[in-house]
PDB file of C-alpha atoms in Angstrom:
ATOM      1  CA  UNK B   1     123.627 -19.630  18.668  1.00 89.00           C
ATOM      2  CA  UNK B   2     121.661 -22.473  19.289  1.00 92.00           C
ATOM      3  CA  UNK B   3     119.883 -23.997  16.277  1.00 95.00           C
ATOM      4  CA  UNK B   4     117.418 -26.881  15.727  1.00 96.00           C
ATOM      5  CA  UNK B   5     116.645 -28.243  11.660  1.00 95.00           C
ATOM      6  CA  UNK B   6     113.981 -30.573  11.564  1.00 96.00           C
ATOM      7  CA  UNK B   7     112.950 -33.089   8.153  1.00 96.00           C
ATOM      8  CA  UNK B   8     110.727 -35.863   7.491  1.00 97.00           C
ATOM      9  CA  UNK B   9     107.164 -34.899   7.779  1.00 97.00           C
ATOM     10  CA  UNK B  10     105.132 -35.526   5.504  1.00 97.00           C
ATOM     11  CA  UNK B  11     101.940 -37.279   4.100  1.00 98.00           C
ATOM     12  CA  UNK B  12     101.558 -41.020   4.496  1.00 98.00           C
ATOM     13  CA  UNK B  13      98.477 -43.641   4.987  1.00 98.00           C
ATOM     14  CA  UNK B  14      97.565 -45.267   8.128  1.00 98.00           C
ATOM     15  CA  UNK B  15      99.906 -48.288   8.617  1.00 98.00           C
ATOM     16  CA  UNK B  16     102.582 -46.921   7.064  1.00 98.00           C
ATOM     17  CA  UNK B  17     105.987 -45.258   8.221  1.00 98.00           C
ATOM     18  CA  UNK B  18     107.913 -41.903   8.698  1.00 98.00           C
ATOM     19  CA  UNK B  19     111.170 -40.855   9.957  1.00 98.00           C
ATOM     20  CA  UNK B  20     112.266 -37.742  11.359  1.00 98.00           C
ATOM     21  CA  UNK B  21     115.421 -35.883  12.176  1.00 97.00           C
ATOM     22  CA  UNK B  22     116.332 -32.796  13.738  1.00 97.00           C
ATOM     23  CA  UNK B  23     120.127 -31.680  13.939  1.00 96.00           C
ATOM     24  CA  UNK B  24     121.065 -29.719  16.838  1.00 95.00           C
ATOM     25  CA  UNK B  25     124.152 -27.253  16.704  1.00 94.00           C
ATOM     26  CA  UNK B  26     125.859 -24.382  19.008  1.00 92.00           C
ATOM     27  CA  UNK B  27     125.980 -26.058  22.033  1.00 88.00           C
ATOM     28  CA  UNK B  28     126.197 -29.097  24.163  1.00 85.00           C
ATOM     29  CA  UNK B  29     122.964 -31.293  24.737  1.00 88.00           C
ATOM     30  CA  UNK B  30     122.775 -33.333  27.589  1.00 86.00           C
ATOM     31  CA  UNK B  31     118.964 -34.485  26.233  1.00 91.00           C
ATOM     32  CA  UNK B  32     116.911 -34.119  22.945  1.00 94.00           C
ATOM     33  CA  UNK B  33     113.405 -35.197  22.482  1.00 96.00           C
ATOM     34  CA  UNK B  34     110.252 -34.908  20.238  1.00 98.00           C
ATOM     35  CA  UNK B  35     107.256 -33.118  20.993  1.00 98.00           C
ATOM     36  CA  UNK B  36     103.460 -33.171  19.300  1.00 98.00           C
ATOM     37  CA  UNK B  37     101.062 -30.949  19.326  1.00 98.00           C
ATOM     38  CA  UNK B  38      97.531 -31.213  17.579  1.00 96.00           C
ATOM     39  CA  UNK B  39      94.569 -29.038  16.611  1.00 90.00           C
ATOM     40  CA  UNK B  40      93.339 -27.357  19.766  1.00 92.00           C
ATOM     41  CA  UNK B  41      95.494 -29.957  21.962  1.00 95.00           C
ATOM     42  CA  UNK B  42      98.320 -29.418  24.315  1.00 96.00           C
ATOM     43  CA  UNK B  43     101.943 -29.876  23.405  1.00 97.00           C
ATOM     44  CA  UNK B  44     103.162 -33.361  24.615  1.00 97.00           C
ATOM     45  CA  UNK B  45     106.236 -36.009  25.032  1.00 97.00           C
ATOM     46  CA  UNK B  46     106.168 -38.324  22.422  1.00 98.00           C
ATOM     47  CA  UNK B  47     109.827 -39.695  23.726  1.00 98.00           C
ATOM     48  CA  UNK B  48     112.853 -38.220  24.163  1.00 96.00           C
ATOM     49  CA  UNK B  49     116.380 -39.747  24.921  1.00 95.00           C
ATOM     50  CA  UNK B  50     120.032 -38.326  27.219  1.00 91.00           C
ATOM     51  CA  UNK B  51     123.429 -38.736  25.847  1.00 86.00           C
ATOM     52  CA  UNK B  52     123.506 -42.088  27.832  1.00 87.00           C
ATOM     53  CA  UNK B  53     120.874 -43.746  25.593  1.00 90.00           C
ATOM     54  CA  UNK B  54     118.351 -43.530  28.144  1.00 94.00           C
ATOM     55  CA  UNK B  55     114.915 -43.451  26.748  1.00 96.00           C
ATOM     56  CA  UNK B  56     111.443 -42.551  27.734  1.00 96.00           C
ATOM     57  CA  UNK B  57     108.578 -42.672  25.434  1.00 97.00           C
ATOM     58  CA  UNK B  58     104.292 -41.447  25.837  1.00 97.00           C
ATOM     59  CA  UNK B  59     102.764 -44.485  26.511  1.00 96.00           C
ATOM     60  CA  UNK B  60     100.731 -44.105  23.000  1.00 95.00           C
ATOM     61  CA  UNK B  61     103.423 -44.609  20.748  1.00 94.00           C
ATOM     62  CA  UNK B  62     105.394 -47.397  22.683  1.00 90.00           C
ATOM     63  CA  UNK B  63     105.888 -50.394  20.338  1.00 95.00           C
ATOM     64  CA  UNK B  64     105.426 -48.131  17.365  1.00 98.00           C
ATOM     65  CA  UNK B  65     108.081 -45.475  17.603  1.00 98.00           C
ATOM     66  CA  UNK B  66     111.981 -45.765  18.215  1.00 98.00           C
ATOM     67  CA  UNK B  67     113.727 -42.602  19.053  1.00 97.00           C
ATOM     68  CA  UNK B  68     117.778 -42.594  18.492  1.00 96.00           C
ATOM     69  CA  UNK B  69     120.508 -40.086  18.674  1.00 93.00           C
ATOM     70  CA  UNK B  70     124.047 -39.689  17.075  1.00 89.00           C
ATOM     71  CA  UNK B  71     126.048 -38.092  19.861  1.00 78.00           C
ATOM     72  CA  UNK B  72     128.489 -37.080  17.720  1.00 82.00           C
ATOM     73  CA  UNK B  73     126.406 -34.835  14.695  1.00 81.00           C
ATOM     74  CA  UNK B  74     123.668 -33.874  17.736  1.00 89.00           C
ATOM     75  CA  UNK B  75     121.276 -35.704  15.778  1.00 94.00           C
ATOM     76  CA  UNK B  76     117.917 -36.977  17.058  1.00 95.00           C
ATOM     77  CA  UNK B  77     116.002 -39.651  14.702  1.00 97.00           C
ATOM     78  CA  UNK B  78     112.184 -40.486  15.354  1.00 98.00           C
ATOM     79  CA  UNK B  79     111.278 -43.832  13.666  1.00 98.00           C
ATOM     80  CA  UNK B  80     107.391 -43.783  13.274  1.00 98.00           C
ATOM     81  CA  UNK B  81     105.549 -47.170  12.168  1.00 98.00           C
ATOM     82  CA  UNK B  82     101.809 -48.077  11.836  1.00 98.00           C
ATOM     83  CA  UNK B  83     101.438 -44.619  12.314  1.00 98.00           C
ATOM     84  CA  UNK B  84      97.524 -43.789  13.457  1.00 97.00           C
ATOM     85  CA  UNK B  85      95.402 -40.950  11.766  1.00 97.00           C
ATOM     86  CA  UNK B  86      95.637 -40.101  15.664  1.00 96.00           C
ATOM     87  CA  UNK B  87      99.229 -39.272  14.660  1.00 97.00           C
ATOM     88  CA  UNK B  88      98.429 -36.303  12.603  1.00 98.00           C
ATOM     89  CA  UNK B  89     100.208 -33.193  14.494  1.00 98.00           C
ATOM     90  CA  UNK B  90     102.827 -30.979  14.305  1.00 98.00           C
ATOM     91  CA  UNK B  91     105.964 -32.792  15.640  1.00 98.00           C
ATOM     92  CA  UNK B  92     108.732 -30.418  17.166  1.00 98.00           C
ATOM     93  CA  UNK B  93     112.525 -31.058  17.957  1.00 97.00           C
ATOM     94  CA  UNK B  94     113.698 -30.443  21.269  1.00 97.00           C
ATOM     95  CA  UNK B  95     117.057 -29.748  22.728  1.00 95.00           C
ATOM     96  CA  UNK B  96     118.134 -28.810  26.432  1.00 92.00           C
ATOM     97  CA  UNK B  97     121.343 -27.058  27.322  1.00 90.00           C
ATOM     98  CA  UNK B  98     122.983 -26.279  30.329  1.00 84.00           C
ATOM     99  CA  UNK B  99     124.371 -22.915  31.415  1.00 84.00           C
ATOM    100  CA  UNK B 100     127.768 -24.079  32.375  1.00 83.00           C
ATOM    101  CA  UNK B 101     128.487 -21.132  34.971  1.00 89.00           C
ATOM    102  CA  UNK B 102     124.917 -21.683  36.822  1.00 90.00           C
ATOM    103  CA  UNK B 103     124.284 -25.196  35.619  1.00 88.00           C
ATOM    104  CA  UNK B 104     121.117 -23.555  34.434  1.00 90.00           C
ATOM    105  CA  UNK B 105     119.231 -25.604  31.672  1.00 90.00           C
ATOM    106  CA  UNK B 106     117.485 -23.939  28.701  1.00 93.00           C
ATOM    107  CA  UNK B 107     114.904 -25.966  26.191  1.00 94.00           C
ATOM    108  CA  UNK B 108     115.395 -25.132  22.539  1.00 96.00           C
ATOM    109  CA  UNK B 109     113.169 -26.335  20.312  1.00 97.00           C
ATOM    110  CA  UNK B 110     112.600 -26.286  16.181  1.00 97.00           C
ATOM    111  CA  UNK B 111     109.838 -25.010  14.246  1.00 97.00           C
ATOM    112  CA  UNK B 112     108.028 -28.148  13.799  1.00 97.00           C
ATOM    113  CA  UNK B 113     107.410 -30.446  10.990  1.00 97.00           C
ATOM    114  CA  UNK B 114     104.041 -31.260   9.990  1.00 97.00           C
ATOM    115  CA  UNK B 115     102.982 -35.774  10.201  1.00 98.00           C
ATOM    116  CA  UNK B 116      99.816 -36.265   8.398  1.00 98.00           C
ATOM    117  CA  UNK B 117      98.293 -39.383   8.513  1.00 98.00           C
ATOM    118  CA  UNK B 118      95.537 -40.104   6.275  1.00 97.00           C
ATOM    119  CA  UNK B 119      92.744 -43.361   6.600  1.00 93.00           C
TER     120      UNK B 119
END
């Protein structure tokens, strides 16, 4: 079955740096991404990247945050810097599959790791 382990959140102070991983296994993943979601906000793209290397990223994090991926272990890294108390959420792991009989894609996602960011 598909699985999704997530590590790296924690507690750090504004200006300073995190970075997260999330290991993806049972499958093939033609694109893995990270989500946020704060208090009483929606869930949203931070960035998220294909097998290709092609990247997208929320335009609130760009020149901040790199997001990577290690085809080969299904590993997706999310390098945080002068991370903003605006930061603070719960940051989940996404992964989609595709159905290979109906080319029917899936999202998986992990249980989330919590970024704090303190002033």
């Amino acid at each position: 079955q598909v699985q999704l382990v997530e590590s790296g959140g924690g507690l750090v102070q504004a200006g300073g740096s995190l970075r997260l991983s999330c290991t993806a296994s049972g499958s093939i993943f033609n694109a893995m991404g990270w989500y946020r979601q704060a208090p009483g906000k929606q869930r949203e793209l931070v960035a998220s990247i294909t097998t290709g290397g092609s990247t997208n990223y929320a335009d609130f994090v760009k020149g901040r945050f790199t997001i990577s991926r290690n085809n080969r272990q299904n590993t997706v890294f999310l390098q945080m810097n002068s991370l903003k108390p605006e930061d603070t959420a719960v940051y989940y792991c996404n992964a989609k599959t595709t159905h290979q009989a109906t080319l029917y894609v899936s999202d998986h996602w992990g249980k989330g790791t919590l970024v704090t960011v303190s002033s």
